[in-house]
């Protein structure tokens, strides 16, 4: 199973980011609107026998983290110099890095080789000659109250995502007792 942990922004944010994709020219392949997400950790191929452990790591990371606000401000490229392969929207938020680190520490055999974590939402991948996209500035915010464990199946028409589990981030009441974030909606990819 090809798995990753991800935060999917609300549909309204996905829609705004997808509108920016209209400026793409050349051989840029846009990410489907409903698949725009922030990857907390890409596990790659995981044996099915490890799935319970991967789910447990997600639950424990969520239990140790509280809800936070994500901000999306502008676009960039990977790599930053030379010929870019990925066009993305930068994401900021106090909870991204601690969540990614907790997952990496819980599953080092799957996540230890990952590059340094940089919070972003991929908008397009370059598939051949293509000009750089002009910078786009956003002023978007959304609450992060959960993240998902996602299976990705590669097909000739592009990846197909299936949300296997959703992990609610925990907030603490005035006595320090944990509770699930208020207003947590069903994950948009679980529809």
CSV table of C-alpha atoms in Angstrom, one decimal:
chain,number,residue,atom,x,y,z
A,1,UNK,CA,0.0,0.0,0.0
A,2,UNK,CA,1.4,3.4,-1.0
A,3,UNK,CA,0.6,5.7,1.9
A,4,UNK,CA,1.0,9.2,3.2
A,5,UNK,CA,-0.3,11.5,5.9
A,6,UNK,CA,-2.0,14.7,4.7
A,7,UNK,CA,-4.0,17.7,5.7
A,8,UNK,CA,-6.7,18.6,3.2
A,9,UNK,CA,-7.8,22.2,3.2
A,10,UNK,CA,-11.5,23.0,3.0
A,11,UNK,CA,-13.1,22.9,-0.4
A,12,UNK,CA,-13.2,26.7,-0.6
A,13,UNK,CA,-9.4,26.9,-0.2
A,14,UNK,CA,-8.9,24.1,-2.7
A,15,UNK,CA,-11.1,26.0,-5.2
A,16,UNK,CA,-9.1,29.2,-4.7
A,17,UNK,CA,-5.8,27.4,-5.2
A,18,UNK,CA,-7.2,25.6,-8.3
A,19,UNK,CA,-8.2,29.0,-9.8
A,20,UNK,CA,-4.5,30.0,-9.7
A,21,UNK,CA,-3.7,26.9,-11.8
A,22,UNK,CA,-5.4,28.7,-14.8
A,23,UNK,CA,-2.1,30.6,-15.3
A,24,UNK,CA,-0.2,27.4,-16.1
A,25,UNK,CA,1.3,27.2,-19.6
A,26,UNK,CA,3.4,24.5,-21.3
A,27,UNK,CA,3.9,21.1,-19.7
A,28,UNK,CA,2.7,21.8,-16.2
A,29,UNK,CA,0.3,19.1,-14.9
A,30,UNK,CA,-2.0,20.7,-12.3
A,31,UNK,CA,-3.0,18.7,-9.2
A,32,UNK,CA,-6.7,18.0,-9.3
A,33,UNK,CA,-8.7,20.5,-7.1
A,34,UNK,CA,-10.1,17.8,-4.8
A,35,UNK,CA,-6.6,16.3,-4.3
A,36,UNK,CA,-4.8,19.6,-3.2
A,37,UNK,CA,-3.3,18.8,0.2
A,38,UNK,CA,-0.3,19.3,2.5
A,39,UNK,CA,1.8,16.2,3.0
A,40,UNK,CA,2.9,15.7,6.5
A,41,UNK,CA,4.9,12.6,5.6
A,42,UNK,CA,5.1,10.2,2.6
A,43,UNK,CA,5.5,6.7,3.8
A,44,UNK,CA,5.8,5.0,0.4
A,45,UNK,CA,5.0,1.3,0.1
A,46,UNK,CA,3.9,0.0,3.4
A,47,UNK,CA,3.1,-3.7,4.0
A,48,UNK,CA,-0.5,-4.3,5.0
A,49,UNK,CA,0.7,-6.0,8.2
A,50,UNK,CA,2.0,-2.5,9.3
A,51,UNK,CA,-1.2,-0.7,8.7
A,52,UNK,CA,-2.4,-0.9,12.4
A,53,UNK,CA,0.9,0.5,13.5
A,54,UNK,CA,0.7,3.3,11.0
A,55,UNK,CA,-2.8,4.1,12.2
A,56,UNK,CA,-1.7,4.1,15.8
A,57,UNK,CA,1.2,6.5,15.0
A,58,UNK,CA,-1.4,8.9,13.5
A,59,UNK,CA,-3.7,8.6,16.6
A,60,UNK,CA,-0.8,9.3,18.9
A,61,UNK,CA,0.5,12.3,16.9
A,62,UNK,CA,-3.0,13.7,16.8
A,63,UNK,CA,-3.5,13.2,20.6
A,64,UNK,CA,-0.3,15.1,21.3
A,65,UNK,CA,-1.2,18.0,19.0
A,66,UNK,CA,-3.9,20.7,19.2
A,67,UNK,CA,-5.9,22.4,16.5
A,68,UNK,CA,-4.2,25.4,14.8
A,69,UNK,CA,-4.7,27.9,12.0
A,70,UNK,CA,-3.0,27.4,8.7
A,71,UNK,CA,-2.1,30.4,6.4
A,72,UNK,CA,-1.4,30.3,2.7
A,73,UNK,CA,0.3,33.4,1.4
A,74,UNK,CA,2.1,32.8,-1.9
A,75,UNK,CA,3.7,30.5,-4.4
A,76,UNK,CA,7.2,29.0,-5.0
A,77,UNK,CA,9.1,26.3,-6.8
A,78,UNK,CA,11.1,23.2,-6.0
A,79,UNK,CA,13.9,23.4,-6.6
A,80,UNK,CA,14.1,27.2,-6.0
A,81,UNK,CA,16.9,27.6,-8.5
A,82,UNK,CA,17.3,26.3,-12.1
A,83,UNK,CA,14.5,24.3,-13.8
A,84,UNK,CA,11.6,23.8,-11.4
A,85,UNK,CA,9.8,20.5,-11.1
A,86,UNK,CA,7.1,21.5,-8.6
A,87,UNK,CA,5.0,24.7,-8.3
A,88,UNK,CA,3.5,25.0,-4.8
A,89,UNK,CA,1.6,27.3,-2.4
A,90,UNK,CA,3.6,28.1,0.8
A,91,UNK,CA,1.8,27.1,4.0
A,92,UNK,CA,2.4,28.5,7.5
A,93,UNK,CA,1.1,27.3,10.9
A,94,UNK,CA,2.5,26.5,14.3
A,95,UNK,CA,1.3,22.9,14.2
A,96,UNK,CA,2.7,21.6,10.9
A,97,UNK,CA,6.3,20.9,11.9
A,98,UNK,CA,5.5,19.3,15.3
A,99,UNK,CA,3.0,17.0,13.6
A,100,UNK,CA,5.4,16.0,10.9
A,101,UNK,CA,8.2,15.4,13.5
A,102,UNK,CA,5.9,13.3,15.7
A,103,UNK,CA,5.1,11.1,12.7
A,104,UNK,CA,8.7,10.9,11.6
A,105,UNK,CA,9.8,9.8,15.2
A,106,UNK,CA,7.0,7.2,15.4
A,107,UNK,CA,7.8,5.6,12.1
A,108,UNK,CA,11.5,6.2,11.4
A,109,UNK,CA,11.8,3.2,9.0
A,110,UNK,CA,9.3,4.8,6.7
A,111,UNK,CA,9.9,8.5,7.2
A,112,UNK,CA,13.6,8.9,8.2
A,113,UNK,CA,14.8,9.4,4.7
A,114,UNK,CA,12.4,12.2,4.0
A,115,UNK,CA,13.9,15.6,3.1
A,116,UNK,CA,13.5,18.4,5.6
A,117,UNK,CA,9.9,19.2,6.1
A,118,UNK,CA,8.6,22.3,4.3
A,119,UNK,CA,4.9,23.0,4.6
A,120,UNK,CA,3.4,23.5,1.2
A,121,UNK,CA,0.5,22.5,-1.1
A,122,UNK,CA,1.6,21.2,-4.5
A,123,UNK,CA,-0.3,23.0,-7.3
A,124,UNK,CA,1.4,21.4,-10.3
A,125,UNK,CA,4.3,19.3,-11.5
A,126,UNK,CA,6.4,20.0,-14.6
A,127,UNK,CA,6.2,17.1,-17.2
A,128,UNK,CA,8.3,18.7,-19.9
A,129,UNK,CA,9.4,22.1,-21.1
A,130,UNK,CA,7.4,24.8,-19.3
A,131,UNK,CA,7.9,28.4,-18.4
A,132,UNK,CA,8.0,29.5,-14.7
A,133,UNK,CA,4.7,30.6,-13.4
A,134,UNK,CA,4.4,34.2,-12.2
A,135,UNK,CA,4.2,34.5,-8.4
A,136,UNK,CA,0.7,34.4,-7.0
A,137,UNK,CA,-0.1,36.0,-3.6
A,138,UNK,CA,-2.9,34.5,-1.5
A,139,UNK,CA,-4.4,35.6,1.8
A,140,UNK,CA,-6.0,32.4,2.9
A,141,UNK,CA,-6.5,30.9,6.3
A,142,UNK,CA,-8.2,27.8,7.5
A,143,UNK,CA,-8.5,25.8,10.7
A,144,UNK,CA,-6.5,22.6,10.9
A,145,UNK,CA,-8.5,20.2,13.2
A,146,UNK,CA,-7.5,16.8,11.7
A,147,UNK,CA,-5.2,15.1,9.3
A,148,UNK,CA,-5.6,11.9,7.3
A,149,UNK,CA,-3.9,8.7,6.4
A,150,UNK,CA,-4.3,8.3,2.6
A,151,UNK,CA,-3.7,5.5,0.2
A,152,UNK,CA,-2.5,6.6,-3.2
A,153,UNK,CA,-3.0,4.3,-6.2
A,154,UNK,CA,-1.1,5.3,-9.3
A,155,UNK,CA,-3.2,5.0,-12.5
A,156,UNK,CA,-2.6,6.1,-16.1
A,157,UNK,CA,-5.0,9.0,-15.5
A,158,UNK,CA,-3.2,10.1,-12.3
A,159,UNK,CA,-3.2,9.2,-8.7
A,160,UNK,CA,-6.4,8.0,-7.0
A,161,UNK,CA,-6.6,8.8,-3.3
A,162,UNK,CA,-8.6,6.9,-0.6
A,163,UNK,CA,-8.7,8.2,2.9
A,164,UNK,CA,-8.1,5.2,5.2
A,165,UNK,CA,-8.4,7.1,8.5
A,166,UNK,CA,-8.8,10.6,9.9
A,167,UNK,CA,-7.2,11.8,13.1
A,168,UNK,CA,-8.8,14.6,15.1
A,169,UNK,CA,-6.3,17.0,16.7
A,170,UNK,CA,-7.0,17.3,20.5
A,171,UNK,CA,-7.5,20.5,22.3
A,172,UNK,CA,-7.4,20.8,26.1
A,173,UNK,CA,-10.0,22.2,28.4
A,174,UNK,CA,-9.2,24.6,31.3
A,175,UNK,CA,-8.3,21.5,33.5
A,176,UNK,CA,-5.9,20.1,30.9
A,177,UNK,CA,-8.2,17.3,29.9
A,178,UNK,CA,-8.1,16.5,26.2
A,179,UNK,CA,-11.2,16.7,24.0
A,180,UNK,CA,-11.7,16.5,20.2
A,181,UNK,CA,-11.7,19.7,18.3
A,182,UNK,CA,-15.1,21.3,18.1
A,183,UNK,CA,-17.0,21.3,14.8
A,184,UNK,CA,-14.8,18.6,13.2
A,185,UNK,CA,-16.5,17.8,9.9
A,186,UNK,CA,-16.1,14.6,8.0
A,187,UNK,CA,-12.9,14.8,5.9
A,188,UNK,CA,-13.6,16.1,2.4
A,189,UNK,CA,-11.9,13.1,0.8
A,190,UNK,CA,-14.0,10.6,2.7
A,191,UNK,CA,-17.1,11.6,0.7
